[in-house]
mmCIF file of N, CA and C in Angstrom:
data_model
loop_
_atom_site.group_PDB
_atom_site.id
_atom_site.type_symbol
_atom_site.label_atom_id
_atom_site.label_comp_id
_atom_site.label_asym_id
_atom_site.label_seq_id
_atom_site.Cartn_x
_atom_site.Cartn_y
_atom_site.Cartn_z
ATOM 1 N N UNK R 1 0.813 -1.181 0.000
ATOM 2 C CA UNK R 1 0.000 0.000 0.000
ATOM 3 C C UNK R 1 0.862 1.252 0.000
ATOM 4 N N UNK R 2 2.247 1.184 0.738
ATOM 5 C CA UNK R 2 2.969 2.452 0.853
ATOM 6 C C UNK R 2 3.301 2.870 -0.453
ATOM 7 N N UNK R 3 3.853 1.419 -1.306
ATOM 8 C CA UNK R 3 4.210 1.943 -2.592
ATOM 9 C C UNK R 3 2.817 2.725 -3.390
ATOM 10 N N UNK R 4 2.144 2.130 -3.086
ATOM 11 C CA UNK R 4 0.927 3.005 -4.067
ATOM 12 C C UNK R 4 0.815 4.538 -3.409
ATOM 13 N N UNK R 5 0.693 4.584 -2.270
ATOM 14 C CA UNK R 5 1.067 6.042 -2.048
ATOM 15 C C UNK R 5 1.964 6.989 -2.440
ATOM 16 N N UNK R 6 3.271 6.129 -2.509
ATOM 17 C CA UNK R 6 4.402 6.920 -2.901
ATOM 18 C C UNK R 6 4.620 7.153 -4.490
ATOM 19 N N UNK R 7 3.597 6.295 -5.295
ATOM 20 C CA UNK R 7 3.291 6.570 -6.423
ATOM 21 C C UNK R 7 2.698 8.014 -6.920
ATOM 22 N N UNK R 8 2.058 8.392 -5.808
ATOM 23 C CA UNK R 8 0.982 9.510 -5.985
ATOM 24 C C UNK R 8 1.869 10.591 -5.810
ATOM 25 N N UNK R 9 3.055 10.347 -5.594
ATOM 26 C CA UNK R 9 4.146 12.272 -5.946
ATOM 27 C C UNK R 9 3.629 12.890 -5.294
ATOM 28 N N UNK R 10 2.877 12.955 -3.791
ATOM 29 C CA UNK R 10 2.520 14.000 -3.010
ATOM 30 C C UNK R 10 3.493 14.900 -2.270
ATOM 31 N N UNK R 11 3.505 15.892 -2.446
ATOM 32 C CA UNK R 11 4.322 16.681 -1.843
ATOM 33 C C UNK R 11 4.602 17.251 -0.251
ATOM 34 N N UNK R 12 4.749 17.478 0.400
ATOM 35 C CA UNK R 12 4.852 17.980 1.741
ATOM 36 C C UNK R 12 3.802 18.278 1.966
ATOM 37 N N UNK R 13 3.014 19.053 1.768
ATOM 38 C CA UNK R 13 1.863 19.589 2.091
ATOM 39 C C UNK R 13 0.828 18.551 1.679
ATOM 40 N N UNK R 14 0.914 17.804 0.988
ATOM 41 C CA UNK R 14 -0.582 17.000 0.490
ATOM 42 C C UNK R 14 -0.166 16.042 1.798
ATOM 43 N N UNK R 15 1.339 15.613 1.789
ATOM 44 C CA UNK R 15 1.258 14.182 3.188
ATOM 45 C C UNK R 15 0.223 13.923 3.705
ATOM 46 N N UNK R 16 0.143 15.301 4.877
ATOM 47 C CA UNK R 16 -0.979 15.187 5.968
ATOM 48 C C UNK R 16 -2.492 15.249 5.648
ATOM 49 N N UNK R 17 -2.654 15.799 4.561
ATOM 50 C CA UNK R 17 -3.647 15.161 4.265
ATOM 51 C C UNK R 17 -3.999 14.149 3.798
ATOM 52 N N UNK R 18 -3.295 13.075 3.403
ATOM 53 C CA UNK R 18 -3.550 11.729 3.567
ATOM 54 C C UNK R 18 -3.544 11.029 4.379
ATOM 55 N N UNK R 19 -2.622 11.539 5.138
ATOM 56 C CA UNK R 19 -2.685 10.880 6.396
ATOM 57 C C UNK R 19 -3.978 11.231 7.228
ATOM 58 N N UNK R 20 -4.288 12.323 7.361
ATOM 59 C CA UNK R 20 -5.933 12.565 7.572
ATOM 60 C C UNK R 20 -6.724 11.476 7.023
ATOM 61 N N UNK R 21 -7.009 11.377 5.998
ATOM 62 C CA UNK R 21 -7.583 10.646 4.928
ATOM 63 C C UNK R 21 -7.515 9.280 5.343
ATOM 64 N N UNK R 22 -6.566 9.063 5.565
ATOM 65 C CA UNK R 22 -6.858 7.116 5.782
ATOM 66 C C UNK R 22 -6.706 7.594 7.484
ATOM 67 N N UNK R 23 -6.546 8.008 8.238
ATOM 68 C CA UNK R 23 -7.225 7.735 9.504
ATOM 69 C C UNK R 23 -8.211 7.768 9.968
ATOM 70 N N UNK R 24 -8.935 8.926 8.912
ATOM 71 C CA UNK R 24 -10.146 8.773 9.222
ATOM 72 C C UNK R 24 -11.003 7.830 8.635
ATOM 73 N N UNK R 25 -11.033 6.977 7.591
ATOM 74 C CA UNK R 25 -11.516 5.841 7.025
ATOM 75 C C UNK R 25 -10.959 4.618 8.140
ATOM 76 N N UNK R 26 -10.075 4.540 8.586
ATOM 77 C CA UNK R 26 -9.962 3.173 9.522
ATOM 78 C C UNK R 26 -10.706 3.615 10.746
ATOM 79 N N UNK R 27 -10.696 5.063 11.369
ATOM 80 C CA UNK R 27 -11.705 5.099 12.467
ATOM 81 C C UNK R 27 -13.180 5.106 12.024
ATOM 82 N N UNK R 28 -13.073 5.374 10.976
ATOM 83 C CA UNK R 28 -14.495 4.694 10.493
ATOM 84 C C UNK R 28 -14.495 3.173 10.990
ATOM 85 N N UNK R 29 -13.929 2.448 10.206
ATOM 86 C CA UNK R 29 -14.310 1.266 9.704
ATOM 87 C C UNK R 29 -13.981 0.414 11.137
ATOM 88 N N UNK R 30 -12.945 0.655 12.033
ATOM 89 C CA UNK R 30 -13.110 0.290 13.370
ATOM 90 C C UNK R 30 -14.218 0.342 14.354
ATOM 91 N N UNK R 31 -14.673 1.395 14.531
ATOM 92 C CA UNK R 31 -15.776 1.671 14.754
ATOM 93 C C UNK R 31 -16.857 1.165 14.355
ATOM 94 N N UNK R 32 -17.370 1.022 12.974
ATOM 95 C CA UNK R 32 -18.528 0.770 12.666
ATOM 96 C C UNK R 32 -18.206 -0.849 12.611
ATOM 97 N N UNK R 33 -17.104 -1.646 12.698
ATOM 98 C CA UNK R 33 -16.715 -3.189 13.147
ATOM 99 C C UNK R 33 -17.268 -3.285 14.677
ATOM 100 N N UNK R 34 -16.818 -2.197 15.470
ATOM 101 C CA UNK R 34 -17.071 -2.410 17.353
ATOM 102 C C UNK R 34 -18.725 -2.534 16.909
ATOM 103 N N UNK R 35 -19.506 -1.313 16.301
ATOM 104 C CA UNK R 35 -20.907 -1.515 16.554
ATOM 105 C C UNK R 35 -21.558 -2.346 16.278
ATOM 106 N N UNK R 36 -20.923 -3.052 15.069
ATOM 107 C CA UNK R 36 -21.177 -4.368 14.617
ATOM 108 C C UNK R 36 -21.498 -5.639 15.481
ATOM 109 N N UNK R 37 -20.264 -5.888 16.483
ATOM 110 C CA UNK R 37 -19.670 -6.583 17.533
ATOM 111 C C UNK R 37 -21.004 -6.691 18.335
ATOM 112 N N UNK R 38 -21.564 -5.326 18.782
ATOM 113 C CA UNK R 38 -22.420 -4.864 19.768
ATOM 114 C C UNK R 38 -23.987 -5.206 19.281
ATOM 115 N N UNK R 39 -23.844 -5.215 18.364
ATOM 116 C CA UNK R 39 -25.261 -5.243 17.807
ATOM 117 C C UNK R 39 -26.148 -3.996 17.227
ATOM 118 N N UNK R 40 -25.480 -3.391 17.139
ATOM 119 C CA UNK R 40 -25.975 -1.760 16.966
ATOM 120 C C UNK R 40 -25.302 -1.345 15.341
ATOM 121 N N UNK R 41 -24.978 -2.572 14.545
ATOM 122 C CA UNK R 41 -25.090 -2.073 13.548
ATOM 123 C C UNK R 41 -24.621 -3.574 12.404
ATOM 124 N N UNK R 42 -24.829 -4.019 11.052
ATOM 125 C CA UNK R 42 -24.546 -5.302 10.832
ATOM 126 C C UNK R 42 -22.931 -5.252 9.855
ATOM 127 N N UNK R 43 -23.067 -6.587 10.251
ATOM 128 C CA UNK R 43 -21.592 -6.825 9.224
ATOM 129 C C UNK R 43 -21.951 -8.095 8.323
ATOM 130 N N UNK R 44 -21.563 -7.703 7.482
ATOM 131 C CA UNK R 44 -21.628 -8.421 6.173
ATOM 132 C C UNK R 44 -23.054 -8.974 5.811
ATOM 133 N N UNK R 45 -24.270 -7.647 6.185
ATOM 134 C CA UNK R 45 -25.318 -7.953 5.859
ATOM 135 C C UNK R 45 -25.889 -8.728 7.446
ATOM 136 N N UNK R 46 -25.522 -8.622 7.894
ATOM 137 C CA UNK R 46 -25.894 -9.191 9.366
ATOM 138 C C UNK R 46 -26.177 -8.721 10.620
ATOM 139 N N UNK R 47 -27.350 -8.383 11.064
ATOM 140 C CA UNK R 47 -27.109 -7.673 12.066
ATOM 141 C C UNK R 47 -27.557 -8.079 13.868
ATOM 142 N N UNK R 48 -26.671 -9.428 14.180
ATOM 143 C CA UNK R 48 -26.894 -9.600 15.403
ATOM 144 C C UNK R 48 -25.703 -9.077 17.267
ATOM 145 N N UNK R 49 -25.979 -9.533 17.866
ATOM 146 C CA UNK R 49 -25.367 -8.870 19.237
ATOM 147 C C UNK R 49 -24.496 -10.053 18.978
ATOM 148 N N UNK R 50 -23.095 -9.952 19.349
ATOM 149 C CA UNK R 50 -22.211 -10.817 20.504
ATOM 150 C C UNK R 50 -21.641 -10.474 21.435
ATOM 151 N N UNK R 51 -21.638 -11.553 21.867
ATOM 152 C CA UNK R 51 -20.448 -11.534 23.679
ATOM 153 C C UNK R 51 -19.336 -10.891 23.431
ATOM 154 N N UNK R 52 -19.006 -9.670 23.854
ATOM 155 C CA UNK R 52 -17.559 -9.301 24.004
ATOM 156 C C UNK R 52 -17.172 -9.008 25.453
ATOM 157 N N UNK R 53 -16.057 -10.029 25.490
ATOM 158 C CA UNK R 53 -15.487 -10.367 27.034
ATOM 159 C C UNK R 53 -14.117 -10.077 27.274
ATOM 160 N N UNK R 54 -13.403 -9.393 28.118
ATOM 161 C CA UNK R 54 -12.484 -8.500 28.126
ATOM 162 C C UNK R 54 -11.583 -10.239 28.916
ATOM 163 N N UNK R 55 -10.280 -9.880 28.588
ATOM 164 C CA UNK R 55 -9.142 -10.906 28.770
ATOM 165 C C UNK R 55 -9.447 -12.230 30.402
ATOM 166 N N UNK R 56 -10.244 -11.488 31.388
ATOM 167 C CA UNK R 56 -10.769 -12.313 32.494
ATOM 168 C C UNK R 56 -12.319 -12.708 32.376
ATOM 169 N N UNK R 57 -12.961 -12.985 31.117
ATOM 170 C CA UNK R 57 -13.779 -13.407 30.951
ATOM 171 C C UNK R 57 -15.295 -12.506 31.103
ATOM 172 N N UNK R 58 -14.916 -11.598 31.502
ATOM 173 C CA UNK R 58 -16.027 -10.395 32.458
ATOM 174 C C UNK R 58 -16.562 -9.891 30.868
ATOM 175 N N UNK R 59 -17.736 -9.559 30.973
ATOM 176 C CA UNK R 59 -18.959 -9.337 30.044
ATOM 177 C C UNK R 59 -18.479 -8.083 30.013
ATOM 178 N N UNK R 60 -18.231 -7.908 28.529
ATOM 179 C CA UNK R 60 -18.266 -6.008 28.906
ATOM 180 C C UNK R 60 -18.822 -5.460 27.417
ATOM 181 N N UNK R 61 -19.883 -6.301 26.892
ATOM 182 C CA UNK R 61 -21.135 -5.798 25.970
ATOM 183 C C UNK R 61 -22.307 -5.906 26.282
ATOM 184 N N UNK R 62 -23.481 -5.395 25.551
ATOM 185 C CA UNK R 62 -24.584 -5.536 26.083
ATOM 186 C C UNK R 62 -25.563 -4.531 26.773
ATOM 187 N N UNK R 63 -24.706 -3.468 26.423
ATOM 188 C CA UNK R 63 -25.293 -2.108 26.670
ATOM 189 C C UNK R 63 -25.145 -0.959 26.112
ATOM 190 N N UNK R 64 -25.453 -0.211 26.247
ATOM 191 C CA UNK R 64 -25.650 1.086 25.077
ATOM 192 C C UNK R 64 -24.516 1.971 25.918
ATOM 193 N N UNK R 65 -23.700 1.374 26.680
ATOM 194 C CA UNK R 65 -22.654 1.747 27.037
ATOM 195 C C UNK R 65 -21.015 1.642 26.529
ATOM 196 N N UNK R 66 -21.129 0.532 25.776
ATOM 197 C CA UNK R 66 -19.979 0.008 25.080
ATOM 198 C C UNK R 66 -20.182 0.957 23.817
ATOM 199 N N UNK R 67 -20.904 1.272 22.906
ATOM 200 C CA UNK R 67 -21.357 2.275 21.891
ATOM 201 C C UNK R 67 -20.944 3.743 22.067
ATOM 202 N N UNK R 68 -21.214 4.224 23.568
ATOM 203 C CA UNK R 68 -21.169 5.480 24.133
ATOM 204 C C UNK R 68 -19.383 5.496 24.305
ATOM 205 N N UNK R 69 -18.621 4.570 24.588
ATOM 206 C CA UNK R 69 -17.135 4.501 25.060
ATOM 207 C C UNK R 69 -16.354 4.701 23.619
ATOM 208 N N UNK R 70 -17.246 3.473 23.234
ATOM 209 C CA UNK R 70 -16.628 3.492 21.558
ATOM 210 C C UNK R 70 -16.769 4.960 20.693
ATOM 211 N N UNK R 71 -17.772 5.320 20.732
ATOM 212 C CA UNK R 71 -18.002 6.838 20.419
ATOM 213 C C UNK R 71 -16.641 7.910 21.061
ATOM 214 N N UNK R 72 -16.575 7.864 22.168
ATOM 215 C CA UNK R 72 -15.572 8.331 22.874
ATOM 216 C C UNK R 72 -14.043 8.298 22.647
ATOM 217 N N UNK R 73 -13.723 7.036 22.480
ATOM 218 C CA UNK R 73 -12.861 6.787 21.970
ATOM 219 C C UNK R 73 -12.162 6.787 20.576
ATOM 220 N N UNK R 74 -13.439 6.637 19.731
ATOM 221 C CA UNK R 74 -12.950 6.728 17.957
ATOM 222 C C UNK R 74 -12.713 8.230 17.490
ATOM 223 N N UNK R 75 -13.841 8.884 18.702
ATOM 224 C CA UNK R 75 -14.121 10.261 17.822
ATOM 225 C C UNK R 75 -14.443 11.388 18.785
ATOM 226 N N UNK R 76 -13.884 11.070 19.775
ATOM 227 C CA UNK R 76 -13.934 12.160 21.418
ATOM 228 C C UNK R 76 -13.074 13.506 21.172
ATOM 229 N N UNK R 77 -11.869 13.429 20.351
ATOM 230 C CA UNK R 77 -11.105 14.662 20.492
ATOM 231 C C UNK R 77 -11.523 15.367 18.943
ATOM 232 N N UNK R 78 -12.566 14.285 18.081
ATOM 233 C CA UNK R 78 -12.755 15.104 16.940
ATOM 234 C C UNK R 78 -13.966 15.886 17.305
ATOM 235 N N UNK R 79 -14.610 15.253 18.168
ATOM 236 C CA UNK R 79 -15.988 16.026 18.455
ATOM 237 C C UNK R 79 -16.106 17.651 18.726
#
């Protein structure tokens, strides 16, 4: 992928805006994967809840709280 970037002859000034550019498409697409996870949105045409359980087994989906964090986290300092 780098090479295809570096194909594109961007100059100093265009960089950061690519780099803008694909960060903000993976915090997309991270994001709308977590809501997925949660049930609050489908993947691959699918739209049910799963268990997401943090490394000691402890439930930590299942509420419109994991959505609200995730929100927070993908897109808290863009807000």
């Amino acid at each position: 992928m780098s090479t295809k970037i570096a194909s594109l002859n961007l100059d100093a000034d265009q960089l950061p805006i690519m780099r803008d550019v694909v960060d903000g498409i993976l915090t997309d697409a991270f994001y709308t994967l977590l809501l997925g996870l949660a049930g609050a949105a489908s993947i691959g045409g699918v739209q049910q809840a799963y268990q997401i359980r943090d490394e000691h087994s402890n439930l930590i989906s299942g509420s419109c709280e994991l959505e609200a964090e995730a929100w927070e986290q993908f897109h808290g300092d863009a807000a």
